[in-house]
Amino acid sequence: MCGIIGIVGQQGAHVNQLLYDGLTVLQHRGQDAAGILTDVDGHFRLRKSNGLVSDVFFKRHMLRLEGNVGIGHVRYPTAGSSSRAEAQPFYVNSPYGIALAHNGNLTNAEELGRFLRDECMRHINTTSDSELLLNALAVELGERSSALRIQGDPHMNIETVFGAVSAVNSRVRGGYACVSVISGYGLLAFRDPNGIRPLVYGQREFDGRTEYIVASESVAITALGFEIVRDVLPGEAIFISASGHFFSRQCSEPASYTPCIFEHVYFARPDSVIDGMSVYQSRLNQGQRLAERMLASWPDHDIDVVIPIPDSGRIAALQMAKALNLPYREGFVKNRYVGRTFIMPGQALREKSVRRKLNAIEHEFRGKNVLLVDDSIVRGTTSAQIIEMARDVGAAKVYFASAAPPVRHPNVYGIDMPAVNEFIANGRSIEQINQTIGSDRLFYQTLDDLIDVTLQPSSDVTAFDASCFNGEYITGDIDEAYLQKLDDARNDAAKGQSHADDAVIDLHNDEAL
């Protein structure tokens, strides 16, 4: 999962600070690397490296990131390497100079790579499918390059840009949301035909001119003082010229409108609205429905208190406590300077990090029957450690509730999940999972309930991509051979090797910034 942002400010202004601030708002979507690229007088200025936004950009970088058009990216690695060469945005110098930042995953990356190498003679320097996507866009723009010109922005041949996006959509498959800069022309943003990965745009009036922003989540728009216009639709592309002229086009017939439901379970910030659906409301609803199911199956429960696993389990737990008419207590204090455990390579490192990440407040557990609530259970490593922590500080009984169903299948559209044999739910019943993580009783949300309570009347969405729960891949191109390759790339041994390779020196050296 990654976060992307693109901004077109008024001419003569610089968008570097806005991009930086926007990336800090999107930092939860990736903590492995960050990058900003701006376009000034037809020249790209790029700074990217591994680390948090605050670790990558310093005053000397910001001073050089001039220009009124720019894009930014925060990343964590999926199946690829986490070396600095994989940090985004990527750029190519032909045609025109094109840069791109991408959130998602292409499911036909191998096929696309062969096409670009063998038929288009494009050089791909990383293992990132984002670089493939950029080169595919460059090929399609290059074939239409004679028509790409500006004679005053209103007379621009916009058909060139949208025709290229249409061709890209017909060639690539998977989940993707992209922001791109065409040097000297403006900002392009587009979304996959299924709308799997989120993308929303906004605008604001500044000194009588309209400025535009595109981002992964609405919170990045509102936090920067812009107003949300709407989500980019599945298969839609928008183009904003450097002087602020806005164009939009449906560049693919929407195959479906099926955004990833895991955004509402875990990834998105609760103050975001995605595809017209409030993430906060979705998580409240998830807690409400799960509590109702618990009461129906266990009306004489002996739970004393509801305690969330911070942070993403907090909202569901709050509503569960209300529905169960039980006290809600904060029982864990989180160290915010430890990264997400489920994306850390190696089981031993994950297990160590859990106790560094959370500390239990003994008073809230001693002698009580506690219900711990989390957004989901993936490997179960964290859950087992937390349950053990609760017992260590005196909990009499420890019950556990997951606001999501069991995760049994890999996500192929841009969320980094483990190999299938590392899922706690792989080959286990709920009772077996309960025994494995050491809880006294375990409750899962059903998939039907999750979908039902996440959908909201304010949205046009009628279904979700829920492939990590049901194994149904909406792009229709996923077979066992693909899943086996993905499994080989995502197991702990493979990830350990990718991190070991970080020391290799590569050609993507931007230290001149």
XYZ file of C-alpha atoms in Angstrom:
513
model
C 0.000 0.000 0.000
C 1.222 3.468 -0.846
C 0.041 7.052 -0.679
C 0.095 9.438 -3.636
C -0.555 13.143 -4.070
C -0.421 15.616 -6.950
C -0.923 19.387 -6.912
C -1.239 22.111 -9.538
C -0.844 25.536 -7.978
C -1.096 28.921 -9.567
C 1.674 29.905 -11.939
C 4.646 31.469 -10.205
C 3.905 29.675 -6.932
C 5.652 26.615 -5.504
C 3.806 23.515 -4.331
C 6.722 21.888 -2.495
C 5.469 22.672 1.019
C 1.939 21.526 0.187
C 3.277 18.243 -1.185
C 5.403 17.714 1.914
C 2.504 18.421 4.254
C 0.222 16.178 2.232
C 2.674 13.296 2.431
C 2.878 13.631 6.206
C -0.907 13.243 6.308
C -0.597 10.115 4.144
C 2.380 8.717 6.076
C 0.244 5.888 7.496
C 0.045 4.414 3.992
C 3.778 3.770 3.802
C 6.821 4.317 5.957
C 9.503 2.674 3.834
C 10.275 5.519 1.418
C 9.109 8.946 0.328
C 9.592 11.129 -2.726
C 8.602 14.460 -4.255
C 9.028 15.566 -7.869
C 8.265 19.048 -9.172
C 8.330 20.593 -12.636
C 9.898 24.027 -12.993
C 10.514 25.646 -16.381
C 10.396 22.257 -18.097
C 12.906 20.658 -15.719
C 12.184 17.973 -13.151
C 13.420 18.370 -9.605
C 13.366 15.084 -7.683
C 14.157 14.031 -4.149
C 13.403 10.518 -2.921
C 14.920 8.087 -0.471
C 14.124 5.481 2.156
C 12.604 6.658 5.414
C 9.755 8.722 6.782
C 8.835 12.016 5.131
C 10.528 13.939 7.921
C 13.716 11.892 7.430
C 13.911 12.261 3.655
C 13.371 16.009 3.131
C 15.506 18.777 4.566
C 15.604 22.491 3.920
C 18.201 22.132 1.160
C 15.912 19.719 -0.682
C 12.800 21.834 -0.285
C 14.544 24.949 -1.582
C 15.310 23.185 -4.840
C 11.896 21.549 -5.256
C 10.467 24.568 -7.040
C 7.540 24.680 -9.446
C 3.764 24.971 -9.441
C 3.194 21.353 -10.525
C 4.345 18.360 -8.539
C 3.628 14.860 -7.256
C 4.573 12.947 -4.121
C 4.632 9.373 -2.899
C 5.011 7.402 0.337
C 5.757 3.717 0.001
C 6.093 0.457 1.714
C 7.276 -2.539 -0.285
C 4.991 -5.361 -1.361
C 6.671 -8.230 -3.184
C 9.553 -6.115 -4.490
C 12.712 -4.826 -2.953
C 12.738 -2.073 -0.356
C 15.941 -0.510 -1.701
C 16.118 3.197 -2.416
C 16.014 2.485 -6.151
C 12.381 1.436 -5.683
C 11.359 4.751 -4.122
C 8.974 6.854 -6.193
C 8.240 8.937 -8.225
C 9.922 7.362 -11.269
C 10.639 9.325 -14.426
C 11.622 8.799 -18.060
C 12.963 11.457 -20.394
C 11.050 10.424 -23.519
C 8.637 11.583 -24.673
C 8.701 15.090 -23.163
C 9.762 13.946 -19.726
C 7.191 11.982 -17.744
C 7.134 11.207 -14.024
C 4.718 8.899 -12.232
C 3.795 7.761 -8.732
C 1.583 4.722 -8.282
C -0.474 3.028 -5.592
C -1.477 -0.536 -6.292
C -0.194 -3.643 -8.025
C -0.275 -4.815 -11.640
C -1.272 -8.443 -11.973
C 0.204 -8.831 -15.485
C 3.546 -7.230 -14.676
C 5.574 -10.114 -16.106
C 3.756 -9.989 -19.433
C 3.960 -6.193 -19.527
C 7.686 -6.300 -18.795
C 8.320 -8.634 -21.731
C 6.307 -6.390 -24.043
C 8.183 -3.272 -23.004
C 11.581 -4.944 -23.275
C 11.149 -7.031 -26.422
C 8.782 -4.955 -28.524
C 9.298 -1.419 -27.283
C 13.008 -1.686 -26.366
C 12.399 0.097 -23.061
C 14.950 -0.300 -20.277
C 13.475 -1.237 -16.904
C 15.929 -0.711 -14.069
C 13.999 -1.925 -11.012
C 11.623 -4.691 -9.975
C 8.814 -2.182 -9.434
C 5.660 -2.529 -11.500
C 5.299 1.233 -11.111
C 8.253 1.645 -13.463
C 6.487 -0.682 -15.902
C 3.348 1.427 -15.705
C 5.321 4.607 -16.332
C 6.996 3.107 -19.398
C 3.689 1.803 -20.727
C 2.311 5.344 -20.469
C 5.435 6.717 -22.168
C 5.071 4.265 -25.056
C 1.435 5.221 -25.633
C 2.154 8.956 -25.412
C 5.108 8.527 -27.745
C 2.951 6.910 -30.395
C 0.639 9.918 -30.259
C 3.341 12.534 -29.762
C 2.776 14.498 -32.960
C -0.597 15.585 -31.610
C 0.579 16.582 -28.143
C 1.030 20.316 -28.251
C -0.150 23.411 -26.436
C -1.207 26.571 -28.221
C -2.578 28.217 -25.142
C -4.038 25.639 -22.819
C -7.673 25.769 -23.949
C -6.535 24.635 -27.433
C -4.464 21.749 -26.191
C -5.060 18.449 -27.947
C -6.237 16.637 -24.873
C -7.235 13.621 -26.951
C -3.550 12.661 -27.023
C -3.340 12.312 -23.253
C -6.648 10.572 -22.767
C -6.019 8.292 -25.745
C -2.756 7.203 -24.138
C -4.489 6.448 -20.821
C -7.188 4.457 -22.650
C -4.476 2.373 -24.301
C -2.717 1.833 -20.966
C -5.973 0.699 -19.382
C -6.464 -1.844 -22.160
C -2.929 -3.210 -21.746
C -2.426 -3.372 -17.972
C -4.421 -5.270 -15.373
C -4.679 -5.023 -11.625
C -5.383 -2.281 -9.114
C -3.801 1.112 -9.640
C -4.223 4.774 -8.866
C -1.636 7.070 -10.441
C -0.473 10.657 -10.508
C 1.849 11.748 -13.299
C 3.555 14.915 -14.510
C 4.148 15.556 -18.210
C 6.908 18.139 -18.216
C 5.751 21.517 -19.424
C 2.168 20.342 -19.800
C 0.630 19.484 -16.452
C -0.674 16.830 -14.085
C -2.356 13.588 -15.123
C -4.187 11.287 -12.721
C -6.050 8.063 -13.456
C -7.618 5.082 -11.716
C -8.056 1.418 -12.653
C -11.343 0.335 -14.288
C -12.480 -1.480 -11.139
C -11.708 1.416 -8.801
C -9.817 -0.912 -6.468
C -7.334 1.652 -5.203
C -8.679 5.004 -3.955
C -8.200 8.383 -5.627
C -9.996 11.670 -4.933
C -9.513 15.238 -6.098
C -10.269 18.699 -4.781
C -9.758 22.385 -5.507
C -9.533 25.790 -3.893
C -9.613 29.391 -4.997
C -6.421 31.303 -4.310
C -5.911 34.905 -5.426
C -8.652 34.510 -7.997
C -7.155 31.334 -9.524
C -8.185 27.718 -9.044
C -5.650 25.277 -7.633
C -6.147 21.505 -7.819
C -5.109 18.516 -5.740
C -5.353 14.742 -6.236
C -4.643 12.299 -3.409
C -5.159 8.773 -2.131
C -7.406 9.944 0.694
C -9.706 12.882 1.257
C -7.968 13.781 4.526
C -4.914 14.959 2.587
C -7.173 17.324 0.639
C -9.018 18.864 3.557
C -5.904 19.096 5.742
C -4.268 21.331 3.133
C -7.224 23.689 2.921
C -8.739 22.354 -0.297
C -12.354 21.341 -0.792
C -13.218 17.842 -1.947
C -14.820 17.750 -5.383
C -15.333 14.013 -5.801
C -13.615 10.664 -6.231
C -11.959 9.883 -9.522
C -14.236 7.245 -11.028
C -13.106 3.766 -12.065
C -11.457 4.035 -15.465
C -11.501 7.836 -15.372
C -8.557 10.148 -16.035
C -8.217 13.812 -15.176
C -5.678 16.248 -16.566
C -4.878 19.680 -15.134
C -2.654 21.873 -17.262
C 0.179 23.820 -15.688
C -1.898 26.983 -16.013
C -4.870 25.424 -14.218
C -7.250 24.215 -16.944
C -9.139 21.085 -15.907
C -10.136 18.191 -18.196
C -11.661 14.797 -17.413
C -12.531 11.747 -19.500
C -13.770 8.237 -18.985
C -10.823 6.327 -20.476
C -12.177 2.845 -19.904
C -15.612 1.424 -19.492
C -15.874 0.759 -15.750
C -15.507 -2.989 -15.311
C -17.105 -2.595 -11.884
C -17.067 -0.198 -8.976
C -15.465 -2.421 -6.403
C -13.017 -0.603 -4.114
C -10.868 -2.544 -1.675
C -12.784 -3.186 1.541
C -9.537 -3.475 3.523
C -9.202 0.309 3.293
C -12.239 0.520 5.581
C -10.987 -2.232 7.857
C -7.432 -1.075 8.430
C -5.487 1.072 6.015
C -7.316 4.347 5.565
C -7.351 7.047 8.210
C -10.698 7.157 10.042
C -11.197 10.816 9.107
C -11.117 9.978 5.391
C -14.097 9.562 3.101
C -13.430 7.031 0.346
C -15.809 6.621 -2.593
C -18.437 8.538 -0.666
C -18.164 6.306 2.420
C -16.929 7.570 5.776
C -14.205 5.282 7.090
C -15.097 6.295 10.637
C -18.746 5.382 10.141
C -17.792 2.077 8.528
C -15.738 1.116 11.567
C -18.478 2.156 13.968
C -20.892 -0.001 11.984
C -18.487 -2.929 12.065
C -18.318 -2.757 15.845
C -22.080 -2.457 16.181
C -22.808 -5.497 14.010
C -20.166 -7.642 15.660
C -21.575 -6.816 19.098
C -25.066 -7.723 17.943
C -23.830 -11.100 16.678
C -22.007 -11.724 19.956
C -25.093 -10.964 22.014
C -27.187 -13.272 19.833
C -24.793 -16.192 20.297
C -23.677 -15.453 23.871
C -26.352 -13.470 25.736
C -25.073 -14.495 29.177
C -21.458 -13.411 28.579
C -19.222 -12.547 31.516
C -17.185 -9.767 29.869
C -16.256 -6.961 32.280
C -14.615 -4.448 29.979
C -13.889 -3.746 26.294
C -10.309 -2.767 25.434
C -9.134 -1.867 21.919
C -5.892 -2.811 20.225
C -4.647 0.626 19.146
C -5.066 2.274 16.813
C -7.306 0.861 14.100
C -9.291 -1.360 16.495
C -10.322 1.624 18.602
C -13.428 2.779 16.740
C -15.005 -0.667 16.440
C -14.243 -1.306 20.129
C -15.867 1.965 21.155
C -19.113 1.001 19.423
C -18.947 -2.571 20.707
C -18.707 -1.324 24.277
C -21.753 0.860 23.757
C -23.779 -1.930 22.133
C -22.768 -4.420 24.852
C -23.433 -1.825 27.590
C -19.944 -2.348 28.971
C -17.169 0.009 30.071
C -14.688 1.037 27.399
C -11.125 1.369 28.613
C -7.785 2.139 27.037
C -5.601 -0.706 28.271
C -2.593 -0.361 25.991
C -0.264 2.550 25.422
C 1.323 2.610 21.988
C 4.881 3.576 21.182
C 4.391 5.485 17.940
C 8.018 5.180 16.935
C 7.800 1.496 16.053
C 6.569 0.556 12.576
C 3.733 -1.761 11.642
C 4.575 -5.276 12.766
C 2.796 -7.267 10.085
C 5.016 -5.829 7.349
C 8.281 -6.413 9.188
C 10.457 -9.154 7.677
C 11.113 -12.161 9.840
C 9.030 -13.754 12.573
C 11.580 -13.102 15.334
C 11.703 -9.371 14.547
C 7.895 -9.145 14.534
C 7.580 -10.886 17.887
C 10.203 -8.631 19.457
C 8.583 -5.501 18.126
C 5.136 -6.183 19.603
C 6.222 -5.600 23.197
C 8.201 -2.561 22.139
C 5.140 -1.233 20.375
C 2.549 -1.727 23.146
C 2.633 -1.556 26.915
C -0.260 -2.752 29.074
C -1.820 -0.687 31.880
C -2.054 -3.264 34.678
C -4.947 -1.590 36.510
C -7.266 -2.069 33.533
C -6.632 -5.817 33.358
C -6.058 -7.083 36.900
C -8.781 -9.605 37.833
C -11.052 -8.702 34.897
C -12.566 -10.633 32.012
C -11.513 -8.456 29.082
C -12.680 -8.327 25.484
C -9.845 -7.210 23.234
C -10.929 -5.775 19.880
C -8.750 -5.479 16.789
C -9.519 -4.543 13.186
C -8.317 -7.897 11.801
C -6.041 -10.862 12.412
C -3.488 -11.665 9.721
C -0.545 -13.724 10.964
C -1.844 -13.894 14.510
C 1.635 -13.144 15.853
C 0.626 -9.791 17.278
C -2.681 -11.105 18.623
C -1.002 -13.941 20.514
C 1.593 -11.604 22.007
C -1.055 -9.116 23.117
C -3.177 -11.812 24.721
C -0.105 -13.022 26.595
C 0.593 -9.454 27.727
C -2.956 -9.135 29.058
C -2.569 -12.334 31.082
C 0.841 -11.244 32.355
C -0.705 -8.143 33.958
C -3.471 -10.125 35.636
C -6.439 -10.511 33.263
C -8.693 -13.315 34.511
C -9.998 -14.181 31.051
C -9.079 -12.777 27.653
C -11.629 -12.793 24.847
C -10.722 -11.538 21.396
C -12.843 -9.993 18.627
C -11.891 -9.201 15.042
C -13.913 -6.565 13.174
C -13.030 -8.375 9.941
C -13.461 -11.998 8.829
C -10.550 -14.461 8.776
C -7.886 -13.485 6.238
C -7.344 -16.633 4.192
C -6.195 -15.441 0.766
C -3.418 -13.189 -0.562
C -4.146 -9.665 -1.701
C -2.870 -9.160 -5.253
C -3.900 -5.523 -5.730
C -1.336 -3.662 -3.679
C -1.601 -4.658 -0.008
C 1.432 -6.394 1.427
C 0.241 -9.533 3.150
C 2.266 -12.598 4.078
C 2.549 -15.848 2.204
C -0.625 -17.931 2.567
C 1.016 -20.499 4.840
C 1.826 -17.655 7.241
C -1.835 -16.665 7.701
C -3.117 -17.754 11.103
C -6.419 -18.720 9.424
C -4.776 -20.917 6.791
C -6.163 -24.422 7.233
C -7.580 -23.641 10.675
C -11.106 -23.377 11.993
C -12.055 -20.453 14.222
C -11.749 -22.668 17.292
C -8.282 -23.770 16.183
C -7.285 -20.126 15.673
C -8.628 -19.393 19.151
C -6.403 -22.105 20.615
C -3.388 -20.960 18.603
C -3.502 -17.338 19.730
C -4.397 -18.350 23.298
C -7.692 -16.510 23.797
C -10.545 -17.864 25.933
C -13.039 -17.165 23.169
C -12.678 -15.698 19.670
C -15.193 -13.773 17.606
C -14.937 -12.900 13.925
C -17.107 -10.660 11.779
C -18.755 -12.499 8.899
C -17.989 -11.306 5.384
C -21.654 -10.670 4.603
C -21.920 -8.494 7.694
C -18.693 -6.646 6.894
C -19.890 -5.773 3.400
C -23.370 -4.863 4.580
C -22.247 -2.447 7.294
C -19.419 -0.877 5.294
C -21.663 0.094 2.380
C -23.303 3.462 2.941
C -26.263 5.186 1.211
C -24.062 8.184 0.381
C -22.018 6.099 -2.068
C -22.610 4.644 -5.531
C -20.581 1.589 -4.564
C -22.610 -1.624 -4.359
C -19.830 -4.197 -3.893
C -16.209 -4.466 -2.771
C -13.051 -6.268 -3.635
C -12.876 -8.623 -0.655
C -10.446 -11.100 -2.196
C -8.299 -11.483 0.926
C -11.397 -12.869 2.669
C -13.134 -14.834 -0.097
C -10.437 -15.487 -2.723
C -12.546 -13.929 -5.491
C -10.303 -11.759 -7.679
C -12.394 -9.299 -9.608
C -9.915 -8.765 -12.442
C -10.479 -12.394 -13.428
C -6.836 -13.088 -14.303
C -5.519 -14.741 -11.146
C -4.673 -18.441 -11.262
C -2.773 -20.845 -9.014
C 0.502 -20.254 -10.875
C 0.268 -16.514 -10.195
C -0.563 -17.080 -6.535
C 2.386 -19.460 -6.154
C 4.793 -16.869 -7.573
C 3.336 -14.292 -5.223
C 3.690 -16.701 -2.324
C 7.348 -17.287 -3.176
C 7.984 -13.533 -3.228
C 6.173 -12.779 0.024
C 7.469 -15.439 2.381
C 9.821 -14.387 5.142
C 12.890 -15.869 3.467
C 12.313 -13.853 0.303
C 11.686 -10.637 2.219
C 14.798 -11.148 4.270
C 16.823 -11.403 1.067
C 15.241 -8.271 -0.421
C 16.263 -6.293 2.642
C 19.759 -7.775 2.513
C 20.071 -6.421 -1.030
C 19.535 -2.833 0.087
C 23.258 -2.178 0.244
C 23.677 -2.607 -3.528
C 24.576 0.674 -5.206
C 22.202 1.558 -8.037
C 21.830 4.227 -10.670
C 18.968 6.053 -8.954
C 21.233 8.378 -7.002
C 19.557 11.695 -6.293
C 21.929 12.952 -3.627
C 22.664 15.957 -5.841
C 19.455 17.345 -4.383
